[in-house]
Tab-separated table of C-alpha atoms in Angstrom:
chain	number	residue	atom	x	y	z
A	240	UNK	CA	-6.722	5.374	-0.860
A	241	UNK	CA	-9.020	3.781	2.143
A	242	UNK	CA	-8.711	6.221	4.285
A	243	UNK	CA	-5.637	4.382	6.358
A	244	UNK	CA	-2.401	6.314	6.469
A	245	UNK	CA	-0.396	3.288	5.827
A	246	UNK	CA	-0.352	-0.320	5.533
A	247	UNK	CA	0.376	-0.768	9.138
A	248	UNK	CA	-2.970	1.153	9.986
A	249	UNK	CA	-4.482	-1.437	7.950
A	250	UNK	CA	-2.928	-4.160	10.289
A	251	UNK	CA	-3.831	-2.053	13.171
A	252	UNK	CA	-7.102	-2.423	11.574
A	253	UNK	CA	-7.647	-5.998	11.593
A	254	UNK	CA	-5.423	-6.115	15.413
A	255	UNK	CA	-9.087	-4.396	16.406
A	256	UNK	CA	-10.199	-8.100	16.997
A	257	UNK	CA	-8.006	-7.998	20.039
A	258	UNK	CA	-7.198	-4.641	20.798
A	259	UNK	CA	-11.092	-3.487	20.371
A	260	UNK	CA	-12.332	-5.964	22.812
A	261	UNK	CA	-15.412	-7.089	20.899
A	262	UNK	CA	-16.691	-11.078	20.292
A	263	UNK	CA	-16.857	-11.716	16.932
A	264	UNK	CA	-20.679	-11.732	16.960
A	265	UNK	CA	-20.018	-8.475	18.313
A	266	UNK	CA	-17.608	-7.079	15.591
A	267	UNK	CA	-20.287	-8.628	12.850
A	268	UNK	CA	-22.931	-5.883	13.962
A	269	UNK	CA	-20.220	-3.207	14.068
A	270	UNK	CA	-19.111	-1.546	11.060
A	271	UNK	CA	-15.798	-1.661	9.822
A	272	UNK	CA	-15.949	2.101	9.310
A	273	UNK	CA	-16.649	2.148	13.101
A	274	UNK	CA	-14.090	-0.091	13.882
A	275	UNK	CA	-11.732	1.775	11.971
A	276	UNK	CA	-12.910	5.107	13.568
A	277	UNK	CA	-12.936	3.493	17.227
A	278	UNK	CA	-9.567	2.536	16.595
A	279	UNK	CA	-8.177	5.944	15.454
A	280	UNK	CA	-10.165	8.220	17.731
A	281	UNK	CA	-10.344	5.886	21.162
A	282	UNK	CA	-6.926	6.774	22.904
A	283	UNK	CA	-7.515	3.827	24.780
A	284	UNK	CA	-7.935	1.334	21.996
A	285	UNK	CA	-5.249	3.441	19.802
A	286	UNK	CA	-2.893	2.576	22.873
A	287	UNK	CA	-3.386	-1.261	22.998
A	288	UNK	CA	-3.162	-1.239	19.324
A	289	UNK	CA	0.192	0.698	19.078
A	290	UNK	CA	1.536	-1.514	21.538
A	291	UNK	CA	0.768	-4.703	19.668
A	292	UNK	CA	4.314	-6.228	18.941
A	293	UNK	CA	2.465	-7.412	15.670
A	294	UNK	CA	2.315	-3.556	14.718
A	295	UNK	CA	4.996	-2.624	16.102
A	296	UNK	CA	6.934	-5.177	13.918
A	297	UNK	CA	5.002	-3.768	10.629
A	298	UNK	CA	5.881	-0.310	11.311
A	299	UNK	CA	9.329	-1.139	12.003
A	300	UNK	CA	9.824	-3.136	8.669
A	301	UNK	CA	7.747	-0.184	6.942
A	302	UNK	CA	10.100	2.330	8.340
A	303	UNK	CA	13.178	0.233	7.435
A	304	UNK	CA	12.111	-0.562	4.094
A	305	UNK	CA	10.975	3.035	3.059
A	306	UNK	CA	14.116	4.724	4.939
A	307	UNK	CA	15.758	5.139	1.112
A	308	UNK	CA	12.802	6.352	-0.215
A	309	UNK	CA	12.492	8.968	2.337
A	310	UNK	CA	15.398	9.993	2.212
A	311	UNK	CA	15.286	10.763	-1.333
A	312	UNK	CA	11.878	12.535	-0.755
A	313	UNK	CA	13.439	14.870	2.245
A	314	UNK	CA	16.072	15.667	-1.068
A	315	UNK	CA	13.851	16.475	-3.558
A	316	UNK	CA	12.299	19.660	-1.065
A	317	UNK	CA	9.952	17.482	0.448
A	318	UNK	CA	9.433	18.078	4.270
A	319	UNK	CA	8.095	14.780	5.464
A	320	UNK	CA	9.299	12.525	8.594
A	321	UNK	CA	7.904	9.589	7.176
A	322	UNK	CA	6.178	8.218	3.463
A	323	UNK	CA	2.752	8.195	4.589
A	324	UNK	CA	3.013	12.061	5.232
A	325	UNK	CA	2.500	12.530	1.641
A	326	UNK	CA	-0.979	11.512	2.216
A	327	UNK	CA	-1.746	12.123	5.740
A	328	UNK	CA	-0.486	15.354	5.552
A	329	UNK	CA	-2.610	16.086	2.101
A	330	UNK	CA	0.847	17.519	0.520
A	331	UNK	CA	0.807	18.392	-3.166
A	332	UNK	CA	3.229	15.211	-4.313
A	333	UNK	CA	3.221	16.078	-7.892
A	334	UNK	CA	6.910	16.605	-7.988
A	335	UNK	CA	7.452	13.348	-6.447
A	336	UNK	CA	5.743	10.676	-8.681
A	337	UNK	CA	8.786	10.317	-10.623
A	338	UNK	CA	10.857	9.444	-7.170
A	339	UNK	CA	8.055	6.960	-6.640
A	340	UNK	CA	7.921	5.834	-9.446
A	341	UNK	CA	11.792	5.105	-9.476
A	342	UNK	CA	11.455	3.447	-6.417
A	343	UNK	CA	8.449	0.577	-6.921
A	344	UNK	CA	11.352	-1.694	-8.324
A	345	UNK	CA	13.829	-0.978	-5.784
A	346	UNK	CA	11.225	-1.664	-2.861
A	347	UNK	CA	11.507	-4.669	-0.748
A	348	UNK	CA	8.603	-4.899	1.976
A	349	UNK	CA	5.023	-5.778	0.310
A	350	UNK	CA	2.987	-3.211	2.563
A	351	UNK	CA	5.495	-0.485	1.164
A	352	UNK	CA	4.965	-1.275	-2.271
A	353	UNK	CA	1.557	-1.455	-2.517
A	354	UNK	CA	1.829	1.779	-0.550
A	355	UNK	CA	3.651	3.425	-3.146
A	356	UNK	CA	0.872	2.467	-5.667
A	357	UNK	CA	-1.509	3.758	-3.639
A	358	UNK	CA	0.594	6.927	-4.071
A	359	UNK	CA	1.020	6.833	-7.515
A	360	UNK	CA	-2.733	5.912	-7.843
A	361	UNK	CA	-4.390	9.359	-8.298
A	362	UNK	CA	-5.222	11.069	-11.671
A	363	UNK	CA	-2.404	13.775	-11.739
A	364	UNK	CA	0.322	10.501	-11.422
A	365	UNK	CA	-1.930	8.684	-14.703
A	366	UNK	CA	0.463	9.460	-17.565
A	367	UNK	CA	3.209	8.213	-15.507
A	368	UNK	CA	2.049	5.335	-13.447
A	369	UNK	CA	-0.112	3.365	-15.394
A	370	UNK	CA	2.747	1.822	-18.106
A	371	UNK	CA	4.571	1.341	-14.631
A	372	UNK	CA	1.270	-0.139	-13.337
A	373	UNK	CA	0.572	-1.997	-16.792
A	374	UNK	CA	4.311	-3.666	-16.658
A	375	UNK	CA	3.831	-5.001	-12.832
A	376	UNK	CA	0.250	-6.245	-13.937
A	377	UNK	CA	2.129	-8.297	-16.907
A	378	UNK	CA	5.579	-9.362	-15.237
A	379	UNK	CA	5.373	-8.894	-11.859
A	380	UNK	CA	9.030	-8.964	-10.440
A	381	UNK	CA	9.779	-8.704	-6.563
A	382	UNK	CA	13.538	-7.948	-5.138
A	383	UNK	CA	12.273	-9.435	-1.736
A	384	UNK	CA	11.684	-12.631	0.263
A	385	UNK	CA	8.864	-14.984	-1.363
A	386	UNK	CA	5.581	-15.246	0.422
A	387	UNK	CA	5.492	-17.307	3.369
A	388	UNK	CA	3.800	-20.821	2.996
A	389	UNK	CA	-0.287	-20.344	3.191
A	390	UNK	CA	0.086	-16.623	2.045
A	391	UNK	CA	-0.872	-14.958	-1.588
A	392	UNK	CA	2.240	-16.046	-4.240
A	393	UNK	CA	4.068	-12.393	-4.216
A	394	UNK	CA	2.978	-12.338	-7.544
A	395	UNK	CA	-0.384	-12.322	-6.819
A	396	UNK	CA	0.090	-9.220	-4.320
A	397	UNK	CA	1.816	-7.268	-6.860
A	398	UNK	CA	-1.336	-7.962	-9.007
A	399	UNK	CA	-3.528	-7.478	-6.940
A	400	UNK	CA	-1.886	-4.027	-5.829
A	401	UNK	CA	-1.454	-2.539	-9.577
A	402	UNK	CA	-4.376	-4.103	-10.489
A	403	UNK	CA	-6.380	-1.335	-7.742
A	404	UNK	CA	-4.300	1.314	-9.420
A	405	UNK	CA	-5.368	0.442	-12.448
A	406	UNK	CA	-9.203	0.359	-11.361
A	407	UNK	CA	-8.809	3.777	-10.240
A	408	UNK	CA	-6.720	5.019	-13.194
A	409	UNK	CA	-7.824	3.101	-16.435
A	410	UNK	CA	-10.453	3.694	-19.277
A	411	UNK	CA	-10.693	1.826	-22.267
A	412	UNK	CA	-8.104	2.260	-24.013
A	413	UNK	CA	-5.797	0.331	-20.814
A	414	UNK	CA	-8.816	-2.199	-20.468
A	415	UNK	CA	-8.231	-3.112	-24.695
A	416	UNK	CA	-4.559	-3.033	-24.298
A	417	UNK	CA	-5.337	-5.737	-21.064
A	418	UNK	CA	-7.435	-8.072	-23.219
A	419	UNK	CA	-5.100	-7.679	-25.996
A	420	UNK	CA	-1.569	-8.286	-24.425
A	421	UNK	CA	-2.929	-10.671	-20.983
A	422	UNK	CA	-0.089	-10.986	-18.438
A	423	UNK	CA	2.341	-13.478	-18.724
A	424	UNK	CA	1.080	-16.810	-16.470
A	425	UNK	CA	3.070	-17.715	-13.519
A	426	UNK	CA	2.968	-21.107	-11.894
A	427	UNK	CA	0.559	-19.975	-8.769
């Protein structure tokens, strides 16, 4: 993972242009690892960001679309209040990845899924994720609304998304497999 909690710290991120307060010449000689940091650690700055009804609209749709998910979480033994505590919290997920796994298909909110692969992408989730990771990659399917005009094609996201996990979870063996069976083409 990046080091954000969530995907909606990652839109909190890029809501630093206006929350931060800097020009853009500004923001070009600032880091984005001290944007990030001013962001997290500035109460001020966290405040304005928080109350950005752009965030507050992601982390509304995050916490609606990941309600079932946590829900089944909370009823496998794990104590969490929210996905991203997996993470933030450093809890040992092991015993989840096959919940998570379960639930890539059934997710419906982009920022969620590619959430969930950022779950599933660490070495003790391999054996399981990547053939999960492999069949996005190939046919990527999606139960929710298409992308809006201008946007990546859904498809693309998915890609993109299992295409990270993959990065961080494949050898040579998944790279042959890749040049041997290519995804299927889609019409973006």
């Amino acid at each position: 993972m990046t080091g954000y909690s969530t995907d909606d710290d990652r839109i909190a991120s890029s809501a630093t242009r206006d929350a931060v307060g800097l020009s853009p010449k500004a923001r070009q000689s600032v880091s984005h690892a001290a944007q990030v940091d001013r962001v997290f650690n500035d109460p001020a700055v966290r405040s304005q960001v928080d109350s950005s009804p752009r965030v507050a609209e992601a982390k509304r749709l995050f916490a609606q679309s990941s309600a079932g998910l946590l829900a089944e979480l909370v009823n496998a033994g794990f104590d969490v209040q929210s996905v991203d505590d997996l993470s933030r919290r450093r809890i040992d997920y092991r015993a989840a990845v096959p919940v998570l796994i379960d639930w890539l298909p059934r997710v419906d909110y982009m920022p969620l899924f590619s959430y969930v692969v950022s779950l599933l992408s660490v070495n003790f989730a391999k054996k399981t994720a990547v053939p999960a990771f492999l069949k996005y990659f190939r046919e990527p399917e999606w139960p929710g609304d298409e992308s809006p005009e201008g946007e990546w094609p859904v498809r693309d996201k998915i890609r993109y998304a299992v295409g990270e996990g993959l990065r961080k979870l494949a050898g040579p063996p998944i790279a042959e497999d890749l040049i041997l069976n290519p995804p299927m083409k889609t019409g973006g």
